[in-house]
XYZ file of C-alpha atoms in Angstrom:
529
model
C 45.962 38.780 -24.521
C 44.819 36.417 -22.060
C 45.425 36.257 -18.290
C 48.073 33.692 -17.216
C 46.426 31.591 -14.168
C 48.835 29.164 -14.486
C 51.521 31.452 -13.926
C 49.954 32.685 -11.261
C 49.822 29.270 -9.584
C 53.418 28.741 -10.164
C 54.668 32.086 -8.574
C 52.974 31.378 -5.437
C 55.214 29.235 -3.782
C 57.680 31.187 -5.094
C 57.107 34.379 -2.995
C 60.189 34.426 -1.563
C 61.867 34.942 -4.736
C 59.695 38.176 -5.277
C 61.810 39.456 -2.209
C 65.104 39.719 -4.768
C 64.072 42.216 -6.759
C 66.255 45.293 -7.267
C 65.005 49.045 -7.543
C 66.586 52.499 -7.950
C 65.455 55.657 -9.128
C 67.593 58.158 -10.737
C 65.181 61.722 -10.387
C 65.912 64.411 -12.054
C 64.945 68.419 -11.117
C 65.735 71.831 -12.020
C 67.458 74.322 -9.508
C 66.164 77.680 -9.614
C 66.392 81.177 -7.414
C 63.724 82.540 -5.210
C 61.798 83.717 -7.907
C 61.675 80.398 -9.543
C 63.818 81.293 -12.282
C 66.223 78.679 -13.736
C 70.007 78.974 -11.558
C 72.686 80.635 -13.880
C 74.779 79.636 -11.125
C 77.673 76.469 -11.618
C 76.999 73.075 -10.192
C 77.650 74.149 -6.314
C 80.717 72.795 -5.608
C 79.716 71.937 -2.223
C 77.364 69.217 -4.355
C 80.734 67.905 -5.476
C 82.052 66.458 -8.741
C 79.237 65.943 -11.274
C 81.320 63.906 -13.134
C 82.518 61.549 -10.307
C 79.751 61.524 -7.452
C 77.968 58.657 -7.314
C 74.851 60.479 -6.132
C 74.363 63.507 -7.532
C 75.154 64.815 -10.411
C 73.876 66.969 -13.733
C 72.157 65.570 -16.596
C 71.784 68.173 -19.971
C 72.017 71.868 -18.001
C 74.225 72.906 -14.859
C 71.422 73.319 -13.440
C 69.407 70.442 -14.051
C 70.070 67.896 -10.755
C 70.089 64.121 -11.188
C 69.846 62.302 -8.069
C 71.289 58.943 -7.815
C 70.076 55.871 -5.395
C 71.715 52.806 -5.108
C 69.597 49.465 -5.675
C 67.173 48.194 -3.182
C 65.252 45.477 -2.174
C 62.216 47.393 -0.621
C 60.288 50.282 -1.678
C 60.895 51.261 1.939
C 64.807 51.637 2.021
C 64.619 53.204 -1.782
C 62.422 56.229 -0.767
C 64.738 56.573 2.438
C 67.474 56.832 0.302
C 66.188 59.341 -2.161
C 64.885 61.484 0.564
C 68.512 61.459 2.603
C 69.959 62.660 -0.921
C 67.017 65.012 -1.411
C 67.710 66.953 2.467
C 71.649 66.645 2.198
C 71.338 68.596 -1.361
C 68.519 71.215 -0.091
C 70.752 71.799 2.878
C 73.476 73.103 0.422
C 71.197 75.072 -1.799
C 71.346 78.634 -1.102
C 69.004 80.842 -2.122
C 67.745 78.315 -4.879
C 65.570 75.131 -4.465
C 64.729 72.171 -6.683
C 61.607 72.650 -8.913
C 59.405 70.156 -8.504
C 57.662 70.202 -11.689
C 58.745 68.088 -14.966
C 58.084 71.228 -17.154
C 60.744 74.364 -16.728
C 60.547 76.596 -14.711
C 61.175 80.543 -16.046
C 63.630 79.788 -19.155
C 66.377 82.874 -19.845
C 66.983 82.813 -23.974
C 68.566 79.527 -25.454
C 71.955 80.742 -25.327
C 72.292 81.798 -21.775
C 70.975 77.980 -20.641
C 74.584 76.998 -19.504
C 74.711 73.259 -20.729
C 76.703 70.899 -17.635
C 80.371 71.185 -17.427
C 82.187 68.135 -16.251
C 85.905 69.598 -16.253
C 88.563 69.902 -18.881
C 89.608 65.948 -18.591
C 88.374 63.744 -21.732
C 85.723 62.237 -20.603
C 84.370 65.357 -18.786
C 84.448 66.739 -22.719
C 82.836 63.833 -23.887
C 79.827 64.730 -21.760
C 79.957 67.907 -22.655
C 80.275 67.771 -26.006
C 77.529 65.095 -26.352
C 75.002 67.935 -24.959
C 76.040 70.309 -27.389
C 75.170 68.225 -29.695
C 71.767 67.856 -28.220
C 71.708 71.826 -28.005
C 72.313 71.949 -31.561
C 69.412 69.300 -32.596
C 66.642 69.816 -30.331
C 67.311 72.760 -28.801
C 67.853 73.775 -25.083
C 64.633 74.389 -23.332
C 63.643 70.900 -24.004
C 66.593 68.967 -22.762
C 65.479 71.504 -19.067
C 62.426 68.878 -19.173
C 62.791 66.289 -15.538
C 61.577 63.277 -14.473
C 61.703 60.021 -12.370
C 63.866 57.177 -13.836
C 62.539 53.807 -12.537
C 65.208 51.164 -12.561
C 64.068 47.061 -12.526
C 65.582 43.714 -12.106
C 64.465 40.803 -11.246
C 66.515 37.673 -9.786
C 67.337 35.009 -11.817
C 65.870 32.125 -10.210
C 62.637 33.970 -11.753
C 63.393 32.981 -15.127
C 63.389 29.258 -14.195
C 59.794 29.490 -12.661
C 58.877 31.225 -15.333
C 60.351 28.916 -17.847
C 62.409 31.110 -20.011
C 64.160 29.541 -22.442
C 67.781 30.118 -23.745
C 71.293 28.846 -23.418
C 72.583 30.105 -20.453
C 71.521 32.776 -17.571
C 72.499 35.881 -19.639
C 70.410 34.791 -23.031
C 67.686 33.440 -20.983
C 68.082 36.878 -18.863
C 67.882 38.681 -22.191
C 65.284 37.171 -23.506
C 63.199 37.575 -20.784
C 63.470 41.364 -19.970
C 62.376 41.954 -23.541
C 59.725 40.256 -23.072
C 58.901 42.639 -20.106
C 59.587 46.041 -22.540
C 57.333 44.453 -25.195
C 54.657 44.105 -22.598
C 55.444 47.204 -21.168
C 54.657 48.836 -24.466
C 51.548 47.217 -25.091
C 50.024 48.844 -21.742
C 52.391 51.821 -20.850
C 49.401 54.138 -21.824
C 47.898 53.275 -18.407
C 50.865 54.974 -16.593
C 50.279 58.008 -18.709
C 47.091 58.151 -17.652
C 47.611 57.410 -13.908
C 50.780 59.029 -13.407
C 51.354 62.239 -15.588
C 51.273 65.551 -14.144
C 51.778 68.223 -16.909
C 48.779 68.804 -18.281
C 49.613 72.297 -18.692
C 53.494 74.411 -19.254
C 54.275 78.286 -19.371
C 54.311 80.899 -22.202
C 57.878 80.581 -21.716
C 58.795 77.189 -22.397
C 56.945 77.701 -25.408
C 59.383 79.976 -27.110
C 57.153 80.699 -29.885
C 57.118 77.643 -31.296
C 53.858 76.435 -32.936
C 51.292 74.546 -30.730
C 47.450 73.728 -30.659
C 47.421 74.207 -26.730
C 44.787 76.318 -24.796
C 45.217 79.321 -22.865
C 44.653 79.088 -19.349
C 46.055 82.380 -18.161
C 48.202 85.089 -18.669
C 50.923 82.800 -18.576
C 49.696 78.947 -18.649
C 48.809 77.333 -21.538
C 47.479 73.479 -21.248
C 45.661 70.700 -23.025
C 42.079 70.048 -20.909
C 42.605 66.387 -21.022
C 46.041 66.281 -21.263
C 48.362 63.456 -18.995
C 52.123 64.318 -19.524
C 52.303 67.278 -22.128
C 56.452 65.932 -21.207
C 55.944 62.894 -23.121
C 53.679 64.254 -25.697
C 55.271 65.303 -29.121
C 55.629 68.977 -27.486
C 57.863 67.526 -24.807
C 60.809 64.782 -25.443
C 60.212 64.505 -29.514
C 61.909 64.727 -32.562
C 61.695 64.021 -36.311
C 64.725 62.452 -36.772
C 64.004 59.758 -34.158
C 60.582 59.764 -35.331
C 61.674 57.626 -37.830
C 64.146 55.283 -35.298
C 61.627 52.255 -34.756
C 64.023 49.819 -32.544
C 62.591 46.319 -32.251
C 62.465 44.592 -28.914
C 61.531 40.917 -30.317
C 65.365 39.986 -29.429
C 68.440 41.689 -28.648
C 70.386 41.013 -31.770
C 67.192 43.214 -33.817
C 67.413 45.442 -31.189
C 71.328 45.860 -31.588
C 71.443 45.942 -35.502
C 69.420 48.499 -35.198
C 70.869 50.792 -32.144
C 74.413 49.986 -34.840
C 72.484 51.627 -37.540
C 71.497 54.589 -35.787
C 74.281 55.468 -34.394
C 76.194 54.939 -37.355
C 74.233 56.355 -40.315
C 74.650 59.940 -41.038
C 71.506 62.062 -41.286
C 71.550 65.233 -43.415
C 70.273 67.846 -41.672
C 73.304 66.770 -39.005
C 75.649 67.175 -41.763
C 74.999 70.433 -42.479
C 75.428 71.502 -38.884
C 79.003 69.739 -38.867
C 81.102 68.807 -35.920
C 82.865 72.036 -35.175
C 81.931 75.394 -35.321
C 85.885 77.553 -35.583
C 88.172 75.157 -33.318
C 85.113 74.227 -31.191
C 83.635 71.131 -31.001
C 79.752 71.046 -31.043
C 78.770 67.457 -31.608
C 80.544 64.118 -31.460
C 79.594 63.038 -35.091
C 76.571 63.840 -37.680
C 74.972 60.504 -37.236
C 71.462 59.957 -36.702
C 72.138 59.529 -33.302
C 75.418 61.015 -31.273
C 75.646 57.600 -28.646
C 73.058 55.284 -27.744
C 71.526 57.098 -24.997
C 70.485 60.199 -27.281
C 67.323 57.712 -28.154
C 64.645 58.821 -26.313
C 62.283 56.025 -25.425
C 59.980 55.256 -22.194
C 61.766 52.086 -21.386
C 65.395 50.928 -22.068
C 67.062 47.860 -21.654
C 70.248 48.087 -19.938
C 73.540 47.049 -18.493
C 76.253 48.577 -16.158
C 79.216 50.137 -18.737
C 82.660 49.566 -18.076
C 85.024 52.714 -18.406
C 85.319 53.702 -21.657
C 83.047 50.783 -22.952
C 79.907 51.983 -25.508
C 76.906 50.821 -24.029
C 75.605 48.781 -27.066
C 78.754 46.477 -26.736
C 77.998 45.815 -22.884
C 74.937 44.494 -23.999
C 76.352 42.460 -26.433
C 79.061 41.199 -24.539
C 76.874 40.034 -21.536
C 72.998 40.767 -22.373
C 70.386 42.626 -20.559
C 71.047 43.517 -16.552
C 67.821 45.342 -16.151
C 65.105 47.955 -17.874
C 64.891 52.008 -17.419
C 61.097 53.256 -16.651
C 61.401 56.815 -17.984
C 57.982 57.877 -18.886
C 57.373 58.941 -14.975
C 56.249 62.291 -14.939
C 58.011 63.799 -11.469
C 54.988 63.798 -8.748
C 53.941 67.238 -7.661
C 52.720 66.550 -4.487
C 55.370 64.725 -3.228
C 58.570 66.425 -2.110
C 61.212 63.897 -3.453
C 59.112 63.025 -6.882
C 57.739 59.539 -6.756
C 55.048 58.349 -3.738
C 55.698 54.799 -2.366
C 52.504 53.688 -3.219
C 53.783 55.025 -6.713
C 56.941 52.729 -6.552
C 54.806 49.886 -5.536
C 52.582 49.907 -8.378
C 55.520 49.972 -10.949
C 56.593 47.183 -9.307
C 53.250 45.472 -9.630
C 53.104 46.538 -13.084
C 56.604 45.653 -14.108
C 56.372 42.106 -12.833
C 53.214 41.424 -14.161
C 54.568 42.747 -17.811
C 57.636 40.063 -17.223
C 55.279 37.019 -16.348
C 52.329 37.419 -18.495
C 52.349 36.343 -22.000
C 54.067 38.464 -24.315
C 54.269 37.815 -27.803
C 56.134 39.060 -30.572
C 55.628 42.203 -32.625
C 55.053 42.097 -36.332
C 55.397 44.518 -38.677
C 59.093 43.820 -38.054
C 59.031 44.866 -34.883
C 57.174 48.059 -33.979
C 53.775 48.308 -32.652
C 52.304 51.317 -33.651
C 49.087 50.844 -31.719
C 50.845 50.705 -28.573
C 53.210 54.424 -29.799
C 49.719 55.498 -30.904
C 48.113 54.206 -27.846
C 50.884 56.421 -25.683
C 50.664 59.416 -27.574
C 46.715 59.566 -27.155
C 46.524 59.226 -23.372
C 49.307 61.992 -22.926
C 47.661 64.209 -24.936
C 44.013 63.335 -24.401
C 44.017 60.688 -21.415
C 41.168 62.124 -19.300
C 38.717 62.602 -22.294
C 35.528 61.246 -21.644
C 34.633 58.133 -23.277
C 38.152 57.675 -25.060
C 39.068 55.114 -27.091
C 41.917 53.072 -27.895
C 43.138 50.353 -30.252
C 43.245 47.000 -28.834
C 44.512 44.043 -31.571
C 42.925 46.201 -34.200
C 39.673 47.087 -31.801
C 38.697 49.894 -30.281
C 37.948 49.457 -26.468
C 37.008 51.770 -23.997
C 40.208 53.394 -21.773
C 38.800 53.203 -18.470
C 37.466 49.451 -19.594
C 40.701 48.240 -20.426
C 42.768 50.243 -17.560
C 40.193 48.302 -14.912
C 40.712 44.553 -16.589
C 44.517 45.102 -16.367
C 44.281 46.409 -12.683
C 42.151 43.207 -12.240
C 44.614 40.690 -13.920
C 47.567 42.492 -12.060
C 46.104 41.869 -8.960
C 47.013 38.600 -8.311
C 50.798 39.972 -8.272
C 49.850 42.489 -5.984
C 48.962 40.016 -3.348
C 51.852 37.733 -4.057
C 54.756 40.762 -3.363
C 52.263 41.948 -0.279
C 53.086 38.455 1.138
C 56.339 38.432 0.236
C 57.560 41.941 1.843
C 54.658 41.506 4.727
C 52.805 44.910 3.824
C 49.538 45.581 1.938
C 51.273 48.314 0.325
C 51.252 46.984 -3.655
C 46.802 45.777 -3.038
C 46.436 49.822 -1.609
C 48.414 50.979 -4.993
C 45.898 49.128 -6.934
C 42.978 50.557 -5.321
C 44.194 54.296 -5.677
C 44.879 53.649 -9.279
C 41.059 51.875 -10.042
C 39.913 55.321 -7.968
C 41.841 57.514 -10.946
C 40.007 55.480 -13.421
C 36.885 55.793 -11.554
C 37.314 59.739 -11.835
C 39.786 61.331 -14.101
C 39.627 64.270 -11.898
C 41.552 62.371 -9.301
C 44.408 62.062 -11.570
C 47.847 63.753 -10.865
C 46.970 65.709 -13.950
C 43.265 66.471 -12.963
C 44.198 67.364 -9.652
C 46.773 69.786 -10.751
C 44.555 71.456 -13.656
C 41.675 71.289 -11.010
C 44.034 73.530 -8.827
C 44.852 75.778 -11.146
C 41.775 76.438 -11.841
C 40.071 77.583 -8.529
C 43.181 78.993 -6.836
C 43.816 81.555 -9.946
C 47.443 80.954 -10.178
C 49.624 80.418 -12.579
C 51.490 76.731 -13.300
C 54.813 79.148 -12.648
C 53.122 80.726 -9.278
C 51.696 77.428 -7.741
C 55.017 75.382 -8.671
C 57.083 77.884 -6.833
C 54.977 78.353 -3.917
C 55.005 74.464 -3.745
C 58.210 73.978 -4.495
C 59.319 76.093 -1.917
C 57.448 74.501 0.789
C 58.812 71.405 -0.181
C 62.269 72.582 0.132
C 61.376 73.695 3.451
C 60.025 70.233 4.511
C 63.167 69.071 3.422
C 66.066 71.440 4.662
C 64.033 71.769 8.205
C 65.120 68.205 10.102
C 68.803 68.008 9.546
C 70.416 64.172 8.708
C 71.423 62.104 11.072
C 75.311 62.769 11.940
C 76.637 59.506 10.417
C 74.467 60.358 7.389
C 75.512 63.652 6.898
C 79.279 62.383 7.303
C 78.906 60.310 4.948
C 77.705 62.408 2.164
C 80.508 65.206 2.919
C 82.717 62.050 2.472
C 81.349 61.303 -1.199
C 81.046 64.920 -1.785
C 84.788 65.441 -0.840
C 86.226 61.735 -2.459
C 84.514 62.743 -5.308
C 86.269 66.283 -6.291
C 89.568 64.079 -5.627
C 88.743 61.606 -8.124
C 87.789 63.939 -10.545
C 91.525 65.865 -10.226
C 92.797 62.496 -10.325
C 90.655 61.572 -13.835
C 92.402 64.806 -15.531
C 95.960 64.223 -14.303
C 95.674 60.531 -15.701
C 94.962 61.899 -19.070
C 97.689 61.472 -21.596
C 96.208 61.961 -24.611
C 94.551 64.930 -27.193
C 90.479 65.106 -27.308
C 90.177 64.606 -30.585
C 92.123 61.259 -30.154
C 89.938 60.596 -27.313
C 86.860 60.793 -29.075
C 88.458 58.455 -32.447
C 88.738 56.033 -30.101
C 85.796 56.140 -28.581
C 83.950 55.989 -31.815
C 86.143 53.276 -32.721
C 85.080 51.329 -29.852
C 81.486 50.918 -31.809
C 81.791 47.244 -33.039
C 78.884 45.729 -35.413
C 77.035 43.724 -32.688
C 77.805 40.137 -32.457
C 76.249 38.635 -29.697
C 77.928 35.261 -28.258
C 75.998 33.572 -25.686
C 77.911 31.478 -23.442
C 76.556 28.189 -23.137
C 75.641 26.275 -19.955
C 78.200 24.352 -18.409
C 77.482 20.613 -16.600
């Protein structure tokens, strides 16, 4: 694909439109004791309701944390926010810190991973149930796996400059953050490469299972080029969904196809059925439980209504904004993600919505670009790789310094627009990494491990710990703190509140929330005078 000067030209003048776009960043981490084993402990209640705070919450295991920002307009106020959620929670940790590492920590055995609990009420079960059901198909240690979820939107008068076509704002919306994902798959290898940091896991996480991984110590095993052994096939993979290949040409493909999976009952499922005695232990034996059990790097998404299945949002009223969530969590940084981090993603993710971005064939699947990922996780720093490029092989660190080149341009456009020369110093750091794979997150961190002896268990704990220190030592600001025991408090009232409104039996509950699963029919509203 070409570079887009033109486009270029006609953003320009447009800067100040640049300064609407919307961030957040759902991170996820694993509590665990003073030894660095995983917590055993419940959700501390002095975190609040999982199922009703707004901010923090679990994800698959009690213990695994997901913190929750709010949207921002600045990379600035978004990494003040995450840290503020990141020093209120280590101030209630006791005796246990977050892990700041996307591979587990120690792992007990499967069955004594307790999986979240959201209450007795419905929907509490619903969650619950749902990761059972991912307990029962993947198994536990690898739903313990963490990361950084990059949320994206961009504001609408940028669909106009860029001259996206459709009948109304929420097809022309549509149309143009798919356009983003398909880019975004053609060239999400280079975040692999510049951003993964687990190279390497423990014996533990292993659980026996077979692997062609190295030994690097007593307990480390690792890949020597590896990027993100998380988004390799050892990390957030399965067969079944192997053979899920959603298309992202439009949103009525896309649909149809999220219908399918979600409604087509896969054997192996079947024989594990939904109840095991009087316990429930999945919500169906379909290919996939809900939407969200697809695992993907991006998604394209929309806020839910209560009680509303995802797919039908989208439906209803199109594409709001995308997911990132191949970001490996960052080491080196105590709340996950750097800002020079966030302002390369948003470098990258606006120049995968302007440039050109055709179509896939094949009916809809590129399997260069899955190939493409799956290489650089797995092999990203090996010298002289290759990769396919429109059925060519070119040179990784040749192709990772001609996108860096054509994404400059956008670079300099949202430096102007926020007043910062934060998104042109993101750029450089990344052309250093391809420079020298050594300076990667992932060659740094094998590089580590390597002259300072330790384990990946030993030097994650050590740095884990001081970054809970770094974090617990300044206390919030009063009005801060306040305000978190506020949500912290409202939200154990709501969540009484959500099981005395229920008036009906779960397995009632969860027929209608099947039923709720309409074939797609999408309906754009047209533009009025």
């Amino acid at each position: 694909m070409s570079s887009s000067p033109e486009r270029n030209a006609l953003l320009r003048p447009h800067t100040e439109i640049l300064t609407g776009i919307l961030r957040g960043i759902e991170k996820e981490g694993l509590r665990v004791d003073e030894q660095g084993k995983l917590a055993l402990t419940p959700h501390p209640s002095q975190l609040g309701s999982a199922l009703t705070h707004p901010k923090i919450t679990t994800d698959y295991a009690e213990a695994l944390l997901e913190l929750i920002t709010e949207t921002h307009g600045n990379v600035t106020s978004l990494r003040e926010e995450l840290c503020a959620i990141h020093r209120f929670v280590a101030g209630k940790l006791h005796n246990e810190m977050i892990w700041n590492q996307s591979m587990p920590s120690l792992l007990p055995p499967e069955p004594d991973i307790p999986i979240a609990w959201y209450g007795p009420s419905n929907t509490g079960m619903l969650k619950h149930v749902y990761r059972r059901g991912l307990a029962e198909r993947y198994g536990k240690a690898m739903q313990c796996i963490a990361g950084v979820h990059y949320n994206f939107s961009l504001p609408d008068a940028l669909w106009a400059v860029l001259n996206t076509d459709g009948q109304g704002i929420e097809q022309i919306r549509s149309r143009g953050y798919l356009a983003l994902i398909r880019n975004f798959t053609r060239y999400s290898w280079l975040l692999m490469y510049l951003f993964g940091a687990s190279p390497a896991v423990s014996e533990n996480f292993l659980l026996n299972r077979p692997h062609q991984l190295e030994r690097l110590d007593a307990d480390t095993f690792y890949l020597p080029h590896a990027t993100s052994l998380r988004m390799s096939d050892l990390g957030y993979n399965n067969k079944a969904q192997s053979e899920l290949e959603l298309c992202y040409n439009d949103i009525e493909t896309f649909l149809k196809r999220m219908h399918d999976a979600v409604t087509t009952p896969w054997a192996p499922y079947q024989k594990i059925g939904t109840h095991r005695g009087e316990q429930w232990i999945q919500l169906n034996t379909n290919l996939l439980q809900i939407e969200n059990e697809y695992y993907s790097s991006i998604r394209p998404k929309r806020a839910v209504e209560r009680g509303e299945r995802p797919s039908a949002a989208l439906a209803a009223r199109g594409v709001q904004y995308i997911e990132v969530r191949c970001l490996d969590i960052d080491p080196e940084c105590p709340i996950g993600i750097s800002a020079e981090t966030c302002a390369f993603m948003d470098t990258f993710l606006l120049f995968c919505a302007t440039e050109d971005s055709p179509m896939f064939p094949n009916n809809g699947f590129c399997r260069d670009s899955s190939d493409n990922f799956s290489v650089v996780a797995k092999r990203g720093r090996e010298p002289g790789l290759t990769l396919i490029r429109q059925n060519k092989s070119v040179p990784l660190a040749n192709w990772g310094h001609e996108l860096l080149e054509r994404m400059a341009p956008y670079a300099e456009m949202l430096d102007n627009a926020y007043k910062t020369n934060l998104h042109k110093q993101g750029l450089q750091t990344q052309k250093i990494k391809l420079d020298d794979a050594n300076e990667t997150p992932s060659g740094r961190l094998l590089k580590t491990l390597k002259e300072s002896g330790q384990s990946l268990q030993a030097f994650t704990l050590a740095q884990s710990r001081r970054h809970h220190e770094t974090l617990a030592r300044k206390p919030l600001p009063p009005a801060t703190q306040s305000e978190f025991e506020r949500l912290t408090a409202q939200s154990l009232v709501d969540q009484i509140d959500i099981e005395k409104s229920d008036n009906e039996s779960f397995e009632d509950y969860v027929a209608r929330y099947h039923a709720a699963l309409k074939p797609p029919v999408v309906v754009w509203a047209l533009p009025t005078e």
